[in-house]
Amino acid sequence: MVEYTSDFGVRTFVVTADVGGTFLGDSTDASGTITVTSIGSSICGEVTYTDGEKSLTAVFDAPIVDV
């Protein structure tokens, strides 16, 4: 879970990866977008991300739960 912070004035996200025990967490020159395509009992959308170490392009469908 990523906590919302108002520190930067916009919602932000960072991508990290553990590939075979190698942690990839550098976000230098990071860029990307998260696009929400629908909200109902789940939130659906698309994410793109790239930095100097890794890249990601994916769709997601995450259930909304009450906590």
Tab-separated table of C-alpha atoms in Angstrom:
chain	number	residue	atom	x	y	z
A	1	MET	CA	0.000	0.000	0.000
A	2	VAL	CA	1.265	3.484	-0.866
A	3	GLU	CA	0.248	6.200	1.562
A	4	TYR	CA	-0.898	9.508	0.064
A	5	THR	CA	1.266	12.485	0.888
A	6	SER	CA	0.739	16.134	-0.001
A	7	ASP	CA	4.497	16.817	0.174
A	8	PHE	CA	4.791	17.276	-3.600
A	9	GLY	CA	1.345	18.732	-4.302
A	10	VAL	CA	0.426	15.795	-6.548
A	11	ARG	CA	-0.027	12.080	-6.087
A	12	THR	CA	3.231	10.241	-6.739
A	13	PHE	CA	4.394	6.658	-7.075
A	14	VAL	CA	7.700	4.808	-7.192
A	15	VAL	CA	8.467	1.378	-8.619
A	16	THR	CA	10.906	-1.009	-6.947
A	17	ALA	CA	11.825	-4.541	-7.993
A	18	ASP	CA	13.567	-7.533	-6.444
A	19	VAL	CA	15.013	-9.542	-9.322
A	20	GLY	CA	16.729	-12.706	-8.138
A	21	GLY	CA	17.811	-11.049	-4.898
A	22	THR	CA	18.976	-7.844	-6.613
A	23	PHE	CA	17.019	-4.814	-5.384
A	24	LEU	CA	16.295	-2.213	-8.068
A	25	GLY	CA	15.107	0.949	-6.318
A	26	ASP	CA	16.808	3.813	-8.127
A	27	SER	CA	14.186	6.230	-9.463
A	28	THR	CA	16.579	8.723	-11.078
A	29	ASP	CA	14.970	10.333	-14.153
A	30	ALA	CA	11.739	8.449	-13.465
A	31	SER	CA	8.635	9.188	-15.470
A	32	GLY	CA	5.283	7.540	-15.898
A	33	THR	CA	1.546	7.750	-15.658
A	34	ILE	CA	-1.323	6.006	-13.948
A	35	THR	CA	-4.635	6.266	-15.764
A	36	VAL	CA	-7.811	5.161	-13.979
A	37	THR	CA	-10.247	3.712	-16.530
A	38	SER	CA	-13.105	2.671	-14.215
A	39	ILE	CA	-14.161	2.567	-10.573
A	40	GLY	CA	-16.826	0.298	-9.117
A	41	SER	CA	-16.258	-2.646	-6.800
A	42	SER	CA	-12.694	-2.445	-8.118
A	43	ILE	CA	-10.457	0.253	-9.541
A	44	CYS	CA	-9.102	-0.458	-13.012
A	45	GLY	CA	-6.498	1.312	-15.052
A	46	GLU	CA	-3.212	1.403	-16.867
A	47	VAL	CA	0.285	2.197	-15.601
A	48	THR	CA	3.491	3.075	-17.438
A	49	TYR	CA	6.801	3.735	-15.726
A	50	THR	CA	10.451	4.011	-16.730
A	51	ASP	CA	13.699	4.997	-15.035
A	52	GLY	CA	17.395	4.256	-15.514
A	53	GLU	CA	17.079	0.658	-14.236
A	54	LYS	CA	13.667	-0.669	-15.193
A	55	SER	CA	10.396	-0.120	-17.022
A	56	LEU	CA	6.803	-1.234	-16.571
A	57	THR	CA	3.707	-1.178	-18.739
A	58	ALA	CA	0.633	-2.898	-17.338
A	59	VAL	CA	-3.095	-2.853	-16.739
A	60	PHE	CA	-4.539	-3.411	-13.271
A	61	ASP	CA	-7.834	-4.397	-11.644
A	62	ALA	CA	-7.689	-3.997	-7.861
A	63	PRO	CA	-10.674	-4.727	-5.605
A	64	ILE	CA	-11.777	-1.943	-3.289
A	65	VAL	CA	-12.002	-3.104	0.315
A	66	ASP	CA	-13.195	-1.399	3.474
A	67	VAL	CA	-10.657	-1.403	6.296
